[in-house]
Tab-separated table of C-alpha atoms in Angstrom:
chain	number	residue	atom	x	y	z
X	1	MET	CA	-7.416	27.521	-3.059
X	2	ALA	CA	-4.997	25.400	-1.080
X	3	THR	CA	-2.918	22.471	-2.280
X	4	LEU	CA	-3.489	19.331	-0.226
X	5	ILE	CA	-0.845	16.652	0.285
X	6	LEU	CA	-2.444	13.364	1.316
X	7	VAL	CA	-0.114	10.865	2.985
X	8	ARG	CA	-1.253	7.345	3.713
X	9	HIS	CA	0.240	6.053	6.965
X	10	GLY	CA	3.297	3.819	6.736
X	11	ARG	CA	2.990	0.043	6.692
X	12	SER	CA	1.398	-1.170	9.918
X	13	THR	CA	1.412	-4.382	11.899
X	14	ALA	CA	-2.161	-4.943	10.706
X	15	ASN	CA	-1.081	-4.568	7.072
X	16	THR	CA	1.547	-7.274	7.415
X	17	ALA	CA	-0.815	-9.540	9.381
X	18	GLY	CA	-3.552	-9.194	6.750
X	19	VAL	CA	-5.984	-7.775	9.312
X	20	LEU	CA	-8.615	-5.091	8.708
X	21	ALA	CA	-7.637	-2.685	11.475
X	22	GLY	CA	-10.307	-0.006	11.313
X	23	TRP	CA	-10.342	1.939	14.580
X	24	THR	CA	-8.820	-0.920	16.605
X	25	PRO	CA	-6.468	0.709	19.159
X	26	GLY	CA	-2.772	-0.112	19.393
X	27	ILE	CA	-2.087	-0.642	15.686
X	28	ALA	CA	1.477	0.620	15.213
X	29	LEU	CA	3.881	0.892	12.293
X	30	ASP	CA	5.991	-2.167	11.626
X	31	GLU	CA	9.741	-1.941	10.957
X	32	ARG	CA	9.283	-1.086	7.298
X	33	GLY	CA	6.571	1.437	8.121
X	34	ALA	CA	8.885	3.175	10.579
X	35	ALA	CA	11.550	3.385	7.862
X	36	GLN	CA	8.993	4.824	5.440
X	37	ALA	CA	8.044	7.460	8.018
X	38	ALA	CA	11.697	8.308	8.631
X	39	ALA	CA	12.153	8.999	4.910
X	40	LEU	CA	9.170	11.350	4.697
X	41	PRO	CA	10.975	14.543	5.861
X	42	GLY	CA	13.577	14.122	3.114
X	43	ARG	CA	10.946	13.467	0.470
X	44	LEU	CA	9.114	16.643	1.450
X	45	ALA	CA	12.231	18.802	1.821
X	46	GLY	CA	11.697	22.121	0.078
X	47	VAL	CA	7.903	21.862	0.185
X	48	PRO	CA	6.494	24.510	2.557
X	49	LEU	CA	3.737	23.281	4.856
X	50	ALA	CA	1.249	25.692	6.362
X	51	ALA	CA	-0.290	23.015	8.587
X	52	VAL	CA	-0.464	19.282	9.211
X	53	VAL	CA	-3.766	17.515	9.882
X	54	SER	CA	-3.835	13.927	11.106
X	55	SER	CA	-6.204	11.083	11.657
X	56	PRO	CA	-6.240	10.452	15.416
X	57	LEU	CA	-5.164	6.829	14.967
X	58	GLN	CA	-1.744	5.724	16.208
X	59	ARG	CA	-0.349	4.584	12.872
X	60	CYS	CA	-0.900	8.033	11.363
X	61	GLN	CA	0.594	9.830	14.341
X	62	GLU	CA	3.675	7.593	14.189
X	63	THR	CA	4.016	8.260	10.461
X	64	LEU	CA	4.063	12.014	11.051
X	65	ARG	CA	6.441	12.024	14.025
X	66	PRO	CA	9.722	12.304	12.060
X	67	LEU	CA	8.275	15.029	9.836
X	68	LEU	CA	6.967	17.041	12.779
X	69	ASP	CA	10.237	16.594	14.677
X	70	SER	CA	12.030	18.099	11.675
X	71	ARG	CA	9.552	20.995	11.437
X	72	PRO	CA	8.549	21.967	14.974
X	73	GLU	CA	7.184	25.279	13.728
X	74	VAL	CA	4.394	23.660	11.694
X	75	PRO	CA	1.059	23.487	13.569
X	76	VAL	CA	-0.519	20.020	13.804
X	77	HIS	CA	-4.206	19.265	14.236
X	78	SER	CA	-6.181	16.071	14.856
X	79	GLU	CA	-9.247	15.454	12.682
X	80	ASP	CA	-11.635	12.587	13.393
X	81	ARG	CA	-13.352	12.957	10.005
X	82	ILE	CA	-10.259	11.667	8.182
X	83	GLY	CA	-9.929	8.689	10.508
X	84	GLU	CA	-10.273	5.203	9.041
X	85	CYS	CA	-13.617	3.849	7.900
X	86	HIS	CA	-15.669	2.446	10.792
X	87	TYR	CA	-15.719	-1.199	9.725
X	88	GLY	CA	-17.798	-2.254	12.726
X	89	ASP	CA	-17.968	-6.024	13.178
X	90	TRP	CA	-15.361	-6.483	10.459
X	91	SER	CA	-12.689	-4.660	12.483
X	92	GLY	CA	-9.827	-6.840	13.626
X	93	ARG	CA	-10.746	-9.717	11.321
X	94	LYS	CA	-8.490	-11.369	8.763
X	95	LEU	CA	-9.032	-10.165	5.203
X	96	ALA	CA	-8.719	-13.775	4.031
X	97	GLU	CA	-11.752	-14.685	6.155
X	98	LEU	CA	-13.761	-11.693	4.940
X	99	SER	CA	-13.148	-12.493	1.270
X	100	ASP	CA	-15.932	-15.128	1.354
X	101	ASP	CA	-18.475	-12.792	2.947
X	102	PRO	CA	-21.132	-11.728	0.385
X	103	LEU	CA	-20.674	-8.124	1.524
X	104	MET	CA	-17.087	-8.160	0.210
X	105	GLU	CA	-18.367	-8.432	-3.359
X	106	VAL	CA	-20.530	-5.355	-2.746
X	107	VAL	CA	-17.532	-3.496	-1.259
X	108	GLN	CA	-15.510	-4.284	-4.372
X	109	GLN	CA	-18.158	-3.894	-7.083
X	110	HIS	CA	-20.788	-1.512	-5.676
X	111	PRO	CA	-19.212	0.309	-2.706
X	112	SER	CA	-21.817	3.067	-2.685
X	113	ALA	CA	-24.277	0.417	-1.469
X	114	ALA	CA	-21.913	-1.112	1.110
X	115	ALA	CA	-22.584	-0.629	4.820
X	116	PHE	CA	-20.514	-2.493	7.396
X	117	PRO	CA	-22.444	-4.330	10.132
X	118	GLY	CA	-22.122	-2.337	13.324
X	119	GLY	CA	-20.154	0.344	11.433
X	120	GLU	CA	-20.756	2.947	8.753
X	121	SER	CA	-21.486	2.962	5.050
X	122	MET	CA	-18.806	3.788	2.508
X	123	ARG	CA	-20.951	6.701	1.331
X	124	ALA	CA	-20.894	8.149	4.856
X	125	MET	CA	-17.126	7.620	5.034
X	126	GLN	CA	-16.574	9.576	1.827
X	127	ALA	CA	-19.014	12.324	2.806
X	128	ARG	CA	-17.284	13.061	6.120
X	129	ALA	CA	-13.816	13.012	4.550
X	130	VAL	CA	-14.816	15.348	1.718
X	131	GLU	CA	-16.488	17.682	4.202
X	132	ALA	CA	-13.302	17.737	6.292
X	133	VAL	CA	-11.165	18.632	3.277
X	134	ARG	CA	-13.512	21.428	2.209
X	135	ASP	CA	-13.494	22.866	5.729
X	136	TRP	CA	-9.712	22.675	5.999
X	137	ASN	CA	-9.247	24.173	2.532
X	138	ALA	CA	-11.269	27.198	3.630
X	139	ARG	CA	-9.398	27.479	6.926
X	140	VAL	CA	-5.949	27.189	5.345
X	141	ASP	CA	-6.881	29.692	2.618
X	142	LYS	CA	-8.097	32.185	5.207
X	143	GLU	CA	-5.103	31.812	7.525
X	144	HIS	CA	-2.264	31.276	5.040
X	145	GLY	CA	-3.435	32.407	1.600
X	146	GLU	CA	-4.627	30.576	-1.490
X	147	ASP	CA	-1.134	29.388	-2.475
X	148	ALA	CA	-0.633	27.542	0.799
X	149	VAL	CA	0.222	23.841	0.952
X	150	TYR	CA	-0.936	21.656	3.814
X	151	LEU	CA	-0.737	17.947	4.594
X	152	MET	CA	-3.203	15.355	5.805
X	153	CYS	CA	-2.153	11.913	7.037
X	154	SER	CA	-4.964	9.399	6.642
X	155	HIS	CA	-5.883	5.908	5.455
X	156	GLY	CA	-6.197	4.026	2.187
X	157	ASP	CA	-9.973	4.017	1.724
X	158	ILE	CA	-10.269	7.628	2.899
X	159	ILE	CA	-7.624	8.830	0.437
X	160	LYS	CA	-9.106	6.814	-2.427
X	161	SER	CA	-12.540	8.299	-1.752
X	162	LEU	CA	-11.077	11.822	-1.721
X	163	VAL	CA	-9.323	11.203	-5.034
X	164	ALA	CA	-12.560	9.888	-6.526
X	165	ASP	CA	-14.309	13.082	-5.414
X	166	ALA	CA	-11.532	15.251	-6.869
X	167	LEU	CA	-11.730	13.401	-10.203
X	168	GLY	CA	-15.522	13.594	-10.343
X	169	MET	CA	-15.708	9.792	-10.188
X	170	HIS	CA	-18.638	7.894	-8.729
X	171	LEU	CA	-17.759	6.108	-5.501
X	172	ASP	CA	-18.484	2.806	-7.263
X	173	LEU	CA	-15.278	3.362	-9.267
X	174	PHE	CA	-12.979	4.193	-6.366
X	175	GLN	CA	-11.593	0.656	-6.087
X	176	ARG	CA	-9.731	1.390	-9.335
X	177	ILE	CA	-7.506	3.771	-7.340
X	178	HIS	CA	-4.506	2.418	-5.440
X	179	VAL	CA	-2.359	4.106	-2.783
X	180	ASP	CA	0.561	2.301	-1.135
X	181	PRO	CA	1.605	2.763	2.498
X	182	CYS	CA	3.364	6.113	3.010
X	183	SER	CA	2.570	7.111	-0.567
X	184	VAL	CA	1.814	10.747	-1.345
X	185	THR	CA	-1.214	11.941	-3.284
X	186	VAL	CA	-1.587	15.643	-4.070
X	187	VAL	CA	-4.737	17.549	-4.978
X	188	ARG	CA	-4.561	21.203	-5.959
X	189	TYR	CA	-7.932	22.863	-5.417
X	190	THR	CA	-9.053	25.868	-7.461
X	191	ARG	CA	-12.256	27.880	-7.587
X	192	LEU	CA	-13.649	25.821	-10.473
X	193	ARG	CA	-12.156	22.353	-10.108
X	194	PRO	CA	-9.543	20.238	-8.294
X	195	TYR	CA	-6.447	18.889	-10.041
X	196	VAL	CA	-4.867	15.591	-9.027
X	197	VAL	CA	-1.149	16.410	-9.215
X	198	ARG	CA	0.274	13.191	-7.723
X	199	LEU	CA	-1.317	9.811	-7.104
X	200	GLY	CA	0.254	7.187	-4.868
X	201	ASP	CA	3.740	8.658	-5.300
X	202	THR	CA	6.478	6.859	-3.364
X	203	GLY	CA	9.459	8.744	-4.793
X	204	ASP	CA	10.965	12.246	-4.902
X	205	LEU	CA	8.554	15.125	-4.256
X	206	SER	CA	10.750	18.171	-4.933
X	207	GLY	CA	8.596	19.069	-7.932
X	208	LEU	CA	5.842	20.107	-5.518
X	209	ALA	CA	7.766	23.213	-4.447
X	210	PRO	CA	6.004	26.401	-5.640
X	211	ARG	CA	7.232	27.793	-8.943
X	212	GLU	CA	6.399	30.686	-11.217
X	213	ASN	CA	4.213	30.600	-14.332
X	214	THR	CA	1.648	28.066	-13.139
X	215	SER	CA	-1.445	27.447	-15.216
X	216	GLY	CA	-3.636	29.545	-12.922
X	217	GLY	CA	-6.405	26.975	-12.620
X	218	THR	CA	-6.821	26.064	-16.303
X	219	GLY	CA	-6.178	22.682	-17.885
X	220	VAL	CA	-2.851	22.578	-19.745
X	221	VAL	CA	-3.392	21.484	-23.337
X	222	GLY	CA	-0.982	18.644	-24.153
X	223	GLY	CA	-0.337	17.926	-20.456
X	224	GLY	CA	2.304	20.532	-19.587
X	225	ALA	CA	6.053	20.257	-19.124
X	226	GLY	CA	5.995	19.057	-15.509
X	227	ALA	CA	8.514	19.979	-12.817
X	228	PRO	CA	11.567	22.016	-13.853
């Protein structure tokens, strides 16, 4: 099956202000986030992309703009199911204020039981994101072949929940996963299991280019030799 490159959006104005943005409109990249986005085409140089799928939120679209400008031939699609968690009444509030809310302890320690007032539960967030990935895997496989690579630009909690699913981890453990702004996480899906190839990578990505003599979907005893 397809290889999925997950890109968290670049640093946003909400990130620097310590605000939980959610689906609040008008949240743009800050100066550093724009620089991170500008570096993305170079980091992905040499990696073929069959398609790009984006959260509809502005900060993801801005993150992808330099990459799409450099590859006008790559089709781009919007996907609501990989949009940020619906934080409901928490949206737009300072994280420092929310830290004293009893729900925050549940979010951190028992996220599978967390539901945001006026929003959605974290279980529902993960379920829709996983469903989106499965659907897009099937579509990309059908249209481009099982060796295809495609990219999704999404948000921190969404990406962490997808990694937890790929690793077979319970959602209650997903807070152990960390992804920085504009970091790249890669999951290679096979018929029997997914493989997490990169996690929160902020450096060179040339090793993601296809190469011969891959493991063919089996675990490499000893860990493998890595990129050539």
